[in-house]
Amino acid sequence: MDFDPTPEHVLLRDSLRRALADPLAPGEASLWPRCVELGLAALDCRADAAADELQCMMIAQEELGRALAAVPFVATVVHAAALLRAAGTPAQHESALACIERGEATLALALAEERSRYARPAPGVQAVRRDGTWQLDGELAFVSEGDRADGFLIAATHQGAPTLLLVPANAPGLARTPVARLDGHGAADVHLRGVMVPDSARVGPEGGAHLLLESVERMGIVAEVAEAVGCMDALLALTVEYLKTRRQFGRPLGDFQALKHRAADMYVAVEQARSLMYFATLSCAMNDPVARARAVAAAKVQAARSARFVGQQAIQLHGGIGLAEEYRAGHYFRRLTALELAHGDADDHLAALGGMGGLFAAADA
Amino acid sequence: MDLRFSAAEEALRDDVRAFVRENLSPELRQKVRAGRHVGKDEITAWQRALNRAGYAVPHWPAEWGGRGCTVTERYVIREELDLAPAPQLVGLGINLVAPVILAFGTRAQKQRFLPGIANTDEWWGQGFSEPNAGSDLASLRTAARRDGDHYVVSGEKTWTTYGHYADWMFCLVRTDPAAAPQAGISFLLIDMKSPGVTVRPIRLIDGAPPGRHEVNQVFFDDVRVPLDLRVGRENEGWSYAKYLLSNERTGSARVGIAKERLRQVKRLAAVDGPRPALADPLFRARVTALEVELKAHEITTLRVLSEEARRGSHTPNPLSSLLKLRGTEIQQKVSELLVDLAGPEALRLPVAEDAEAREAFAALETVGATYFNWRKLSIFGGSNEIQRNILARAVLGL
């Protein structure tokens, strides 16, 4: 048993923290190139990747959360690149995947939003196949990082089952409407009207997107749990600092026991989420699909609950300034809320975990 | 990073499991599982069996009958025993006073006491809390004044677990009334058969009758204690008490106990009545939510353990406060689930053994008593509010 990062992990963490410390320079459009330079775009984040790579994913996400970096790491690397690695053709590996790894392109995963109650109701995308060409029609709402993506991996329904297709953002018939998000990340509504792509754009077997998607979405959840832990850690530190410096009634706020205890409870909440972040990450590496599904659901339940508690209490302990747009605490709170609601909230995952029989076996009679 | 126990630790787990299979009688196991009263003789016999197998004091040095096992091995042994479930190890001697005697006692004290502690030949009680010194332990007033080669002890201790069984008590007494609260305290070992010692039961809201009770008041009326039964230096008892409390960082986590109880909840909720409670989505959600909390707590415990294994020292770790806080909250929530499973009958007072005749309810017969009794968990060993103070100060710097 060992929870210590390796020297390589420490190096990644420290370099990333340094790289993300400075705000965007004039003319610098995104923090993503800094991440690419440190190797994030080339990480293999498939569920069955080497344990070491998954731990790098976890560490990277924690730092991205700490820095509130709005970069397309999950969309492009944890989702899209993993799909291409798992099911892409050699040609797709040489083109799209290589572009991602070099930081030349970002992709967004655009699913028919049937599982998301937060998106506007969307009929999804219908695909028709004619003479080796796919025609796509439909609407995709609230596609994460879809505003700037160079291409989309679209799960389109064909004869009742979803097929994954790689569609360039500039394909004729594809239009997108950027959606402003409260957490500073990008999103877009994507409209497809008679978009034509060749069969060589297909990723994985026809009608075979479900299994592929289930696996990468699960890894996306692990990544988002880690980002939430990084966010919470930074927000707790910010709050504690405020309690030490802000004075009322002639003494620091942190002298009041009611506030000390709240801060202690926030700390407990962060550490519980961190523990299940380790649990989920390390369980993924154990290659037992059922155990993996349970561990990820459990981690999401804990992270979502901790995120809500820590976010709300951070604002409460700050008082009015916590609500000010100019102050960072509220930015963390908004990002935590986004992460909490993404890919199934605490209740969804609680129900799913219960349906899988929970984490502990019932006692023998 | 790796979540798994080592092959050697897994082998140890198998050994303990085999030991339990061969040595824990089904009757005693059932009794523990149902939360029924386990008597002094049964506990003594069980702990002696543990000692023969090397599982009672594995963490002690070899010279005194242990084998200096690692903190992780000790965790594995404890978890397996708790999952069995075997009777809770009464650790007042083995885990609380013995490490203090080992670290600060004289050779004579070690020879006199350690073998009897290891084999549960002598029972121990803890004399820390007083009627006016609970969370504020340093305000204790039980006085010990010198009289030749003896101390003369007067005062009152309370909440003394198994004080009615105890042959000896390790006791914090005030030896310098003029000093600052924490400075004038000494650590004495008191023979409970000494003239002037009176033990009275305290009845709790769990309904246990005297004789099956847990905690006591202990009165000292000019009790003479030889000077050579003081551990360490005079007036430095507070530091030994702190050592005693910091000794076992993961001990208060009680992961195995919560796991075993929660597994019982799942068993009972699947079969109980015409409509199993687990079929009710609200109840199932509460069970699942608690499983998540318990898993998070378990992993946190393993994190602390792995840190402890690496640092290997006795420096207090504020994270033990986190484990105490979560461990007790989770156990209390499990006991709530059991009460809710039992429904109104949870309030049935368990009477002697006759509940065994009522098979249908037998598994739930003591859940009410346990629920009421387990409110103690967030109060003793430093109340959970004290633990939050410690976390705020030591971890967050508030």
Short mmCIF file of C-alpha atoms in Angstrom, two decimals, chain A residues 1-5 55 58 240 243-244 254 257 260-261 263-265 267-268 271-272 274-276 278-279 282 286 298 302 305 350-351 353-355 357-365, chain B residues 1-5 33 72 259 262-264 266-267 284-285 288-289 291-300 302-303 305-306 310 319 322 325-326 385 388-389 391-392 395-398:
data_model
loop_
_atom_site.label_atom_id
_atom_site.label_comp_id
_atom_site.label_asym_id
_atom_site.label_seq_id
_atom_site.Cartn_x
_atom_site.Cartn_y
_atom_site.Cartn_z
CA MET A 1 0.00 0.00 0.00
CA ASP A 2 1.44 3.30 -1.02
CA PHE A 3 -0.07 6.71 -1.67
CA ASP A 4 3.13 8.55 -2.41
CA PRO A 5 3.63 10.14 -5.81
CA GLN A 55 -2.03 8.79 -12.09
CA MET A 58 -5.17 12.59 -11.91
CA VAL A 240 -8.62 29.81 5.55
CA LEU A 243 -10.37 33.78 8.04
CA LYS A 244 -6.87 34.57 9.28
CA GLY A 254 -10.75 32.55 12.48
CA GLN A 257 -15.25 28.66 16.99
CA LYS A 260 -13.18 27.17 12.89
CA HIS A 261 -15.47 24.16 12.98
CA ALA A 263 -13.47 25.17 8.15
CA ALA A 264 -12.56 21.86 9.79
CA ASP A 265 -15.63 20.26 8.22
CA TYR A 267 -11.18 20.11 5.29
CA VAL A 268 -12.77 16.76 6.13
CA GLU A 271 -9.96 14.78 2.23
CA GLN A 272 -12.83 12.32 1.80
CA ARG A 274 -9.34 13.02 -2.24
CA SER A 275 -9.41 9.51 -0.80
CA LEU A 276 -12.02 8.35 -3.30
CA TYR A 278 -7.22 7.79 -5.29
CA PHE A 279 -9.60 4.86 -4.98
CA LEU A 282 -6.16 3.12 -8.70
CA MET A 286 -6.90 -2.94 -11.68
CA ALA A 298 -18.57 6.24 -5.44
CA GLN A 302 -18.37 11.88 -2.73
CA ARG A 305 -21.28 16.20 -2.24
CA LEU A 350 -25.83 7.03 -5.94
CA ALA A 351 -28.72 5.28 -7.67
CA LEU A 353 -24.07 2.43 -7.36
CA GLY A 354 -27.03 1.08 -5.39
CA GLY A 355 -28.14 -0.74 -8.53
CA GLY A 357 -25.07 -3.71 -5.27
CA GLY A 358 -23.05 -1.02 -3.52
CA LEU A 359 -19.46 -1.25 -2.33
CA PHE A 360 -19.63 -3.85 0.42
CA ALA A 361 -21.08 -7.32 0.26
CA ALA A 362 -23.97 -8.15 2.55
CA ALA A 363 -23.01 -10.32 5.52
CA ASP A 364 -23.60 -14.05 5.33
CA ALA A 365 -26.70 -15.31 7.07
CA MET B 1 0.73 4.54 -5.75
CA ASP B 2 -0.86 1.24 -4.95
CA LEU B 3 -4.00 0.38 -2.99
CA ARG B 4 -3.17 -3.25 -2.39
CA PHE B 5 -1.82 -4.83 0.73
CA ARG B 33 -22.89 -10.03 15.94
CA THR B 72 -0.17 -2.05 8.68
CA LYS B 259 -17.91 -2.48 7.78
CA LEU B 262 -23.00 -2.12 7.51
CA ARG B 263 -22.78 -5.59 6.00
CA GLN B 264 -25.33 -6.65 8.60
CA LYS B 266 -27.39 -4.99 3.98
CA ARG B 267 -28.16 -8.56 4.97
CA ARG B 284 -31.30 2.02 -0.32
CA ALA B 285 -29.97 5.47 -1.14
CA THR B 288 -25.39 3.39 -0.49
CA ALA B 289 -24.51 6.89 0.65
CA GLU B 291 -21.14 2.90 1.92
CA VAL B 292 -19.53 5.75 0.00
CA GLU B 293 -18.71 7.57 3.24
CA LEU B 294 -17.26 4.41 4.73
CA LYS B 295 -15.13 3.69 1.67
CA ALA B 296 -13.79 7.25 1.72
CA HIS B 297 -13.05 6.84 5.42
CA GLU B 298 -11.35 3.50 4.85
CA ILE B 299 -9.07 4.93 2.17
CA THR B 300 -8.30 7.95 4.36
CA LEU B 302 -5.07 3.64 4.77
CA ARG B 303 -3.48 6.93 3.74
CA LEU B 305 -1.48 4.26 7.92
CA SER B 306 0.88 4.38 4.97
CA ARG B 310 6.81 5.57 6.45
CA LEU B 319 -5.08 13.37 10.97
CA LEU B 322 -10.00 13.30 11.17
CA LEU B 325 -14.40 12.31 13.65
CA ARG B 326 -15.39 10.32 10.58
CA GLU B 385 -15.90 19.27 18.77
CA ARG B 388 -12.55 19.90 15.05
CA ASN B 389 -10.62 22.36 17.20
CA LEU B 391 -8.00 20.05 12.94
CA ALA B 392 -8.61 23.79 12.70
CA VAL B 395 -3.97 21.47 10.01
CA LEU B 396 -5.48 24.78 8.98
CA GLY B 397 -3.57 27.04 11.35
CA LEU B 398 -6.71 28.69 12.71
#
